[in-house]
Amino acid sequence: MIPKIIRGGSNTDSRGTLLYNNNFDASGIKRIYVIENKETTFVRGWQGHRIEQRWFSVLQGSFKIELIAIDDWDNPSKDLERFSFIVDAETLNVLHIPSGYVSSIQSLEEGAKLVVMADYLLGEVQDEYRFDIDYFKV
């Protein structure tokens, strides 16, 4: 599987704005948390999961999210292809990250907030992998 955006939308009328995503099936979600980076120059990465999936949606501001499919979890190649996405709070788009990927997350605006949804409870599986931010070649 490859990462993909599940498109949401918005509707504005005299009452205000409604954000929606009628294409996102949240039935597999077991855990939700929010990431707010300290500053826009900070890049949170590389972290990922061999088994778990993630879904990202932005509550406030915007984020640059880069994803890499890992070829060998013990010694990944350093020149793997990157998938790059800009996700913002204008619609309720959801970025699906299948299992097998690591991510880097950078807020593009102060105060940006990213909702992260996971399909496993905390501690349910031991499936967290981290690599130094400079590990993969640009």
Short mmCIF file of N, CA and C in Angstrom, two decimals:
data_model
loop_
_atom_site.label_atom_id
_atom_site.label_comp_id
_atom_site.label_asym_id
_atom_site.label_seq_id
_atom_site.Cartn_x
_atom_site.Cartn_y
_atom_site.Cartn_z
N MET A 1 0.84 -1.19 0.00
CA MET A 1 0.00 0.00 0.00
C MET A 1 0.87 1.24 0.00
N ILE A 2 0.37 2.28 -0.62
CA ILE A 2 1.09 3.55 -0.59
C ILE A 2 0.25 4.57 0.18
N PRO A 3 0.91 5.58 0.77
CA PRO A 3 0.17 6.62 1.49
C PRO A 3 -0.77 7.37 0.55
N LYS A 4 -1.87 7.83 1.09
CA LYS A 4 -2.80 8.59 0.26
C LYS A 4 -3.62 9.55 1.10
N ILE A 5 -4.07 10.60 0.45
CA ILE A 5 -4.97 11.57 1.07
C ILE A 5 -6.40 11.09 0.88
N ILE A 6 -7.14 11.03 1.96
CA ILE A 6 -8.58 10.76 1.90
C ILE A 6 -9.24 12.13 1.98
N ARG A 7 -9.81 12.57 0.88
CA ARG A 7 -10.30 13.94 0.74
C ARG A 7 -11.53 14.23 1.59
N GLY A 8 -11.44 15.34 2.30
CA GLY A 8 -12.58 15.89 3.03
C GLY A 8 -13.09 17.10 2.27
N GLY A 9 -13.85 17.90 2.94
CA GLY A 9 -14.38 19.09 2.31
C GLY A 9 -14.88 20.07 3.34
N SER A 10 -15.43 21.15 2.84
CA SER A 10 -15.99 22.16 3.74
C SER A 10 -17.18 22.81 3.07
N ASN A 11 -18.08 23.32 3.91
CA ASN A 11 -19.24 24.05 3.43
C ASN A 11 -19.43 25.25 4.34
N THR A 12 -19.55 26.42 3.74
CA THR A 12 -19.75 27.64 4.50
C THR A 12 -21.09 28.27 4.12
N ASP A 13 -21.83 28.67 5.13
CA ASP A 13 -23.08 29.40 4.90
C ASP A 13 -23.21 30.46 6.00
N SER A 14 -24.39 31.02 6.16
CA SER A 14 -24.60 32.11 7.12
C SER A 14 -24.37 31.67 8.57
N ARG A 15 -24.42 30.38 8.84
CA ARG A 15 -24.23 29.86 10.20
C ARG A 15 -22.77 29.64 10.56
N GLY A 16 -21.91 29.53 9.53
CA GLY A 16 -20.50 29.25 9.78
C GLY A 16 -19.97 28.23 8.79
N THR A 17 -18.94 27.51 9.19
CA THR A 17 -18.29 26.54 8.31
C THR A 17 -18.37 25.15 8.92
N LEU A 18 -18.64 24.18 8.08
CA LEU A 18 -18.69 22.78 8.45
C LEU A 18 -17.58 22.06 7.68
N LEU A 19 -16.67 21.42 8.41
CA LEU A 19 -15.65 20.58 7.80
C LEU A 19 -16.12 19.14 7.91
N TYR A 20 -15.90 18.35 6.86
CA TYR A 20 -16.38 16.97 6.87
C TYR A 20 -15.43 16.07 6.09
N ASN A 21 -15.52 14.78 6.38
CA ASN A 21 -14.83 13.78 5.57
C ASN A 21 -15.71 12.54 5.57
N ASN A 22 -16.55 12.44 4.56
CA ASN A 22 -17.49 11.33 4.44
C ASN A 22 -16.85 10.08 3.85
N ASN A 23 -15.59 10.17 3.43
CA ASN A 23 -14.89 9.05 2.81
C ASN A 23 -13.96 8.32 3.78
N PHE A 24 -13.78 8.85 4.98
CA PHE A 24 -12.87 8.28 5.96
C PHE A 24 -13.60 7.31 6.87
N ASP A 25 -13.19 6.05 6.87
CA ASP A 25 -13.76 5.03 7.74
C ASP A 25 -12.91 4.94 9.00
N ALA A 26 -13.41 5.44 10.10
CA ALA A 26 -12.65 5.49 11.35
C ALA A 26 -12.92 4.27 12.25
N SER A 27 -13.53 3.23 11.71
CA SER A 27 -13.91 2.09 12.55
C SER A 27 -12.71 1.33 13.12
N GLY A 28 -11.53 1.43 12.50
CA GLY A 28 -10.35 0.72 13.00
C GLY A 28 -9.50 1.51 13.98
N ILE A 29 -9.90 2.73 14.29
CA ILE A 29 -9.11 3.60 15.16
C ILE A 29 -9.28 3.16 16.62
N LYS A 30 -8.14 3.02 17.32
CA LYS A 30 -8.16 2.66 18.74
C LYS A 30 -7.56 3.74 19.63
N ARG A 31 -6.83 4.68 19.03
CA ARG A 31 -6.14 5.68 19.85
C ARG A 31 -6.00 6.97 19.05
N ILE A 32 -6.10 8.09 19.75
CA ILE A 32 -5.98 9.42 19.13
C ILE A 32 -5.10 10.30 20.01
N TYR A 33 -4.20 11.07 19.39
CA TYR A 33 -3.41 12.06 20.11
C TYR A 33 -3.12 13.23 19.19
N VAL A 34 -2.63 14.32 19.75
CA VAL A 34 -2.35 15.54 19.00
C VAL A 34 -0.88 15.91 19.14
N ILE A 35 -0.27 16.29 18.02
CA ILE A 35 1.12 16.76 18.01
C ILE A 35 1.11 18.26 17.72
N GLU A 36 1.85 19.00 18.54
CA GLU A 36 2.09 20.42 18.28
C GLU A 36 3.60 20.64 18.45
N ASN A 37 4.29 20.83 17.34
CA ASN A 37 5.75 21.02 17.40
C ASN A 37 6.07 22.33 18.10
N LYS A 38 7.23 22.36 18.76
CA LYS A 38 7.68 23.51 19.52
C LYS A 38 7.89 24.75 18.63
N GLU A 39 8.45 24.53 17.44
CA GLU A 39 8.70 25.64 16.51
C GLU A 39 8.69 25.11 15.09
N THR A 40 8.55 26.00 14.11
CA THR A 40 8.42 25.58 12.72
C THR A 40 9.73 25.06 12.13
N THR A 41 10.86 25.37 12.73
CA THR A 41 12.14 24.88 12.21
C THR A 41 12.43 23.45 12.66
N PHE A 42 11.70 22.96 13.65
CA PHE A 42 11.91 21.62 14.17
C PHE A 42 11.22 20.59 13.28
N VAL A 43 11.95 19.52 12.93
CA VAL A 43 11.38 18.42 12.16
C VAL A 43 11.38 17.18 13.06
N ARG A 44 10.20 16.66 13.33
CA ARG A 44 10.02 15.46 14.17
C ARG A 44 10.14 14.24 13.25
N GLY A 45 11.17 13.45 13.43
CA GLY A 45 11.33 12.28 12.56
C GLY A 45 12.65 11.62 12.86
N TRP A 46 12.91 10.62 12.22
CA TRP A 46 12.10 9.68 11.49
C TRP A 46 11.58 8.63 12.46
N GLN A 47 10.29 8.44 12.49
CA GLN A 47 9.66 7.47 13.38
C GLN A 47 8.58 6.75 12.61
N GLY A 48 8.45 5.44 12.85
CA GLY A 48 7.43 4.71 12.12
C GLY A 48 7.13 3.35 12.70
N HIS A 49 6.37 2.58 11.91
CA HIS A 49 5.82 1.32 12.41
C HIS A 49 5.78 0.27 11.32
N ARG A 50 6.23 -0.91 11.67
CA ARG A 50 6.19 -2.05 10.75
C ARG A 50 4.77 -2.62 10.67
N ILE A 51 4.05 -2.59 11.80
CA ILE A 51 2.72 -3.21 11.89
C ILE A 51 1.60 -2.17 11.92
N GLU A 52 1.77 -1.16 12.72
CA GLU A 52 0.71 -0.18 12.94
C GLU A 52 0.52 0.76 11.74
N GLN A 53 -0.70 1.25 11.60
CA GLN A 53 -1.03 2.28 10.63
C GLN A 53 -1.31 3.57 11.38
N ARG A 54 -1.21 4.68 10.67
CA ARG A 54 -1.55 5.99 11.23
C ARG A 54 -2.41 6.74 10.22
N TRP A 55 -3.22 7.63 10.75
CA TRP A 55 -3.98 8.57 9.94
C TRP A 55 -3.74 9.94 10.55
N PHE A 56 -3.40 10.92 9.72
CA PHE A 56 -3.11 12.29 10.18
C PHE A 56 -4.16 13.23 9.62
N SER A 57 -4.63 14.15 10.46
CA SER A 57 -5.51 15.22 10.03
C SER A 57 -5.14 16.48 10.82
N VAL A 58 -5.24 17.63 10.20
CA VAL A 58 -4.79 18.87 10.82
C VAL A 58 -5.96 19.62 11.43
N LEU A 59 -5.82 19.99 12.71
CA LEU A 59 -6.83 20.79 13.41
C LEU A 59 -6.62 22.28 13.19
N GLN A 60 -5.35 22.67 13.13
CA GLN A 60 -5.01 24.09 13.04
C GLN A 60 -3.70 24.23 12.27
N GLY A 61 -3.65 25.19 11.34
CA GLY A 61 -2.43 25.46 10.60
C GLY A 61 -2.19 24.45 9.49
N SER A 62 -0.90 24.16 9.26
CA SER A 62 -0.53 23.22 8.21
C SER A 62 0.78 22.52 8.55
N PHE A 63 0.98 21.36 7.92
CA PHE A 63 2.16 20.53 8.17
C PHE A 63 2.72 20.01 6.86
N LYS A 64 4.04 19.86 6.84
CA LYS A 64 4.71 19.10 5.79
C LYS A 64 5.03 17.74 6.39
N ILE A 65 4.55 16.69 5.73
CA ILE A 65 4.76 15.34 6.21
C ILE A 65 5.46 14.55 5.11
N GLU A 66 6.60 13.97 5.44
CA GLU A 66 7.33 13.13 4.51
C GLU A 66 7.30 11.70 5.01
N LEU A 67 7.16 10.76 4.08
CA LEU A 67 7.04 9.34 4.42
C LEU A 67 8.02 8.53 3.58
N ILE A 68 8.56 7.49 4.19
CA ILE A 68 9.48 6.59 3.51
C ILE A 68 9.07 5.16 3.84
N ALA A 69 8.90 4.33 2.80
CA ALA A 69 8.65 2.90 2.99
C ALA A 69 9.99 2.23 3.31
N ILE A 70 10.05 1.53 4.42
CA ILE A 70 11.30 0.93 4.89
C ILE A 70 11.50 -0.44 4.22
N ASP A 71 12.70 -0.64 3.68
CA ASP A 71 13.02 -1.90 3.00
C ASP A 71 13.61 -2.94 3.94
N ASP A 72 14.27 -2.51 5.01
CA ASP A 72 14.90 -3.42 5.97
C ASP A 72 14.91 -2.69 7.31
N TRP A 73 14.12 -3.15 8.26
CA TRP A 73 13.95 -2.44 9.52
C TRP A 73 15.20 -2.44 10.38
N ASP A 74 16.10 -3.39 10.18
CA ASP A 74 17.34 -3.43 10.95
C ASP A 74 18.43 -2.55 10.34
N ASN A 75 18.42 -2.42 9.01
CA ASN A 75 19.43 -1.63 8.32
C ASN A 75 18.85 -1.07 7.02
N PRO A 76 17.96 -0.06 7.12
CA PRO A 76 17.30 0.44 5.91
C PRO A 76 18.29 1.16 4.98
N SER A 77 18.00 1.08 3.70
CA SER A 77 18.77 1.84 2.72
C SER A 77 18.62 3.32 3.03
N LYS A 78 19.66 4.09 2.77
CA LYS A 78 19.64 5.52 3.10
C LYS A 78 19.07 6.39 2.00
N ASP A 79 18.83 5.81 0.82
CA ASP A 79 18.37 6.61 -0.32
C ASP A 79 16.99 6.19 -0.81
N LEU A 80 16.13 5.80 0.12
CA LEU A 80 14.78 5.36 -0.23
C LEU A 80 13.92 6.54 -0.70
N GLU A 81 12.94 6.24 -1.54
CA GLU A 81 12.04 7.26 -2.08
C GLU A 81 11.21 7.89 -0.96
N ARG A 82 11.05 9.21 -1.06
CA ARG A 82 10.20 9.95 -0.12
C ARG A 82 8.89 10.33 -0.78
N PHE A 83 7.83 10.24 0.00
CA PHE A 83 6.54 10.76 -0.40
C PHE A 83 6.32 12.01 0.44
N SER A 84 6.00 13.13 -0.19
CA SER A 84 5.85 14.39 0.53
C SER A 84 4.43 14.92 0.39
N PHE A 85 3.87 15.36 1.51
CA PHE A 85 2.49 15.87 1.54
C PHE A 85 2.45 17.16 2.34
N ILE A 86 1.63 18.09 1.91
CA ILE A 86 1.27 19.27 2.70
C ILE A 86 -0.20 19.06 3.08
N VAL A 87 -0.46 19.06 4.39
CA VAL A 87 -1.81 18.85 4.89
C VAL A 87 -2.16 20.06 5.74
N ASP A 88 -3.38 20.60 5.53
CA ASP A 88 -3.76 21.80 6.28
C ASP A 88 -5.16 21.66 6.87
N ALA A 89 -5.55 22.68 7.62
CA ALA A 89 -6.82 22.64 8.35
C ALA A 89 -7.99 23.18 7.53
N GLU A 90 -7.78 23.48 6.25
CA GLU A 90 -8.85 24.07 5.43
C GLU A 90 -9.99 23.10 5.15
N THR A 91 -9.67 21.83 5.03
CA THR A 91 -10.69 20.78 4.86
C THR A 91 -10.31 19.67 5.84
N LEU A 92 -11.14 18.75 5.99
CA LEU A 92 -10.86 17.65 6.92
C LEU A 92 -10.22 16.48 6.15
N ASN A 93 -9.18 16.79 5.35
CA ASN A 93 -8.45 15.73 4.68
C ASN A 93 -7.75 14.86 5.71
N VAL A 94 -7.61 13.59 5.40
CA VAL A 94 -6.92 12.64 6.27
C VAL A 94 -5.83 11.97 5.44
N LEU A 95 -4.60 12.02 5.93
CA LEU A 95 -3.49 11.34 5.28
C LEU A 95 -3.35 9.96 5.91
N HIS A 96 -3.51 8.92 5.09
CA HIS A 96 -3.36 7.55 5.57
C HIS A 96 -1.93 7.10 5.38
N ILE A 97 -1.29 6.63 6.46
CA ILE A 97 0.06 6.08 6.42
C ILE A 97 -0.07 4.59 6.71
N PRO A 98 0.09 3.75 5.68
CA PRO A 98 0.00 2.31 5.90
C PRO A 98 1.14 1.81 6.78
N SER A 99 1.03 0.60 7.26
CA SER A 99 2.14 0.01 8.01
C SER A 99 3.35 -0.09 7.08
N GLY A 100 4.55 -0.04 7.70
CA GLY A 100 5.77 -0.17 6.92
C GLY A 100 6.45 1.14 6.58
N TYR A 101 5.96 2.25 7.11
CA TYR A 101 6.51 3.57 6.79
C TYR A 101 7.05 4.27 8.03
N VAL A 102 8.04 5.15 7.81
CA VAL A 102 8.47 6.11 8.81
C VAL A 102 8.06 7.49 8.32
N SER A 103 7.92 8.42 9.26
CA SER A 103 7.48 9.77 8.89
C SER A 103 8.38 10.83 9.51
N SER A 104 8.41 11.99 8.84
CA SER A 104 8.94 13.20 9.44
C SER A 104 7.82 14.23 9.36
N ILE A 105 7.71 15.02 10.42
CA ILE A 105 6.59 15.95 10.56
C ILE A 105 7.14 17.33 10.90
N GLN A 106 6.77 18.32 10.07
CA GLN A 106 7.20 19.70 10.33
C GLN A 106 6.00 20.62 10.24
N SER A 107 5.75 21.38 11.30
CA SER A 107 4.67 22.36 11.25
C SER A 107 5.14 23.53 10.39
N LEU A 108 4.23 24.06 9.59
CA LEU A 108 4.56 25.17 8.70
C LEU A 108 4.09 26.51 9.26
N GLU A 109 3.36 26.45 10.37
CA GLU A 109 2.87 27.66 11.03
C GLU A 109 2.96 27.47 12.54
N GLU A 110 3.21 28.55 13.26
CA GLU A 110 3.21 28.50 14.72
C GLU A 110 1.83 28.07 15.19
N GLY A 111 1.78 27.22 16.20
CA GLY A 111 0.51 26.79 16.77
C GLY A 111 -0.22 25.72 15.98
N ALA A 112 0.40 25.18 14.92
CA ALA A 112 -0.25 24.14 14.13
C ALA A 112 -0.44 22.88 14.98
N LYS A 113 -1.57 22.20 14.78
CA LYS A 113 -1.91 21.02 15.56
C LYS A 113 -2.32 19.88 14.64
N LEU A 114 -1.66 18.74 14.83
CA LEU A 114 -1.88 17.56 14.01
C LEU A 114 -2.54 16.47 14.85
N VAL A 115 -3.70 15.97 14.40
CA VAL A 115 -4.36 14.85 15.05
C VAL A 115 -3.79 13.57 14.45
N VAL A 116 -3.36 12.66 15.32
CA VAL A 116 -2.82 11.38 14.89
C VAL A 116 -3.75 10.29 15.41
N MET A 117 -4.16 9.41 14.51
CA MET A 117 -5.03 8.29 14.87
C MET A 117 -4.27 7.00 14.58
N ALA A 118 -4.38 6.02 15.48
CA ALA A 118 -3.64 4.76 15.36
C ALA A 118 -4.60 3.58 15.49
N ASP A 119 -4.20 2.47 14.88
CA ASP A 119 -5.05 1.28 14.92
C ASP A 119 -4.67 0.28 16.01
N TYR A 120 -3.74 0.66 16.90
CA TYR A 120 -3.38 -0.17 18.05
C TYR A 120 -3.35 0.71 19.30
N LEU A 121 -3.71 0.15 20.43
CA LEU A 121 -3.60 0.85 21.70
C LEU A 121 -2.14 0.99 22.09
N LEU A 122 -1.85 1.96 22.92
CA LEU A 122 -0.49 2.15 23.42
C LEU A 122 -0.05 0.90 24.17
N GLY A 123 1.10 0.32 23.77
CA GLY A 123 1.62 -0.87 24.42
C GLY A 123 1.03 -2.18 23.93
N GLU A 124 0.06 -2.12 23.04
CA GLU A 124 -0.57 -3.35 22.54
C GLU A 124 0.41 -4.20 21.72
N VAL A 125 1.28 -3.55 20.95
CA VAL A 125 2.36 -4.21 20.22
C VAL A 125 3.63 -3.39 20.40
N GLN A 126 4.78 -4.04 20.32
CA GLN A 126 6.06 -3.34 20.38
C GLN A 126 6.47 -3.08 18.94
N ASP A 127 6.17 -1.87 18.44
CA ASP A 127 6.30 -1.62 17.01
C ASP A 127 6.74 -0.19 16.72
N GLU A 128 7.62 0.35 17.52
CA GLU A 128 8.09 1.72 17.28
C GLU A 128 9.54 1.69 16.83
N TYR A 129 9.79 2.31 15.69
CA TYR A 129 11.14 2.39 15.13
C TYR A 129 11.50 3.85 14.94
N ARG A 130 12.73 4.20 15.32
CA ARG A 130 13.21 5.58 15.18
C ARG A 130 14.57 5.58 14.50
N PHE A 131 14.74 6.55 13.63
CA PHE A 131 16.01 6.76 12.95
C PHE A 131 16.36 8.24 13.07
N ASP A 132 17.63 8.53 13.16
CA ASP A 132 18.09 9.91 13.27
C ASP A 132 17.56 10.74 12.10
N ILE A 133 17.28 12.01 12.33
CA ILE A 133 16.70 12.87 11.30
C ILE A 133 17.61 12.98 10.08
N ASP A 134 18.91 12.78 10.23
CA ASP A 134 19.85 12.85 9.11
C ASP A 134 20.15 11.49 8.49
N TYR A 135 19.48 10.43 8.93
CA TYR A 135 19.79 9.09 8.46
C TYR A 135 19.55 8.93 6.96
N PHE A 136 18.41 9.40 6.47
CA PHE A 136 18.07 9.23 5.06
C PHE A 136 18.56 10.41 4.25
N LYS A 137 19.19 10.12 3.11
CA LYS A 137 19.72 11.18 2.26
C LYS A 137 18.60 12.01 1.68
N VAL A 138 18.88 13.28 1.49
CA VAL A 138 17.87 14.17 0.88
C VAL A 138 18.06 14.18 -0.62
#
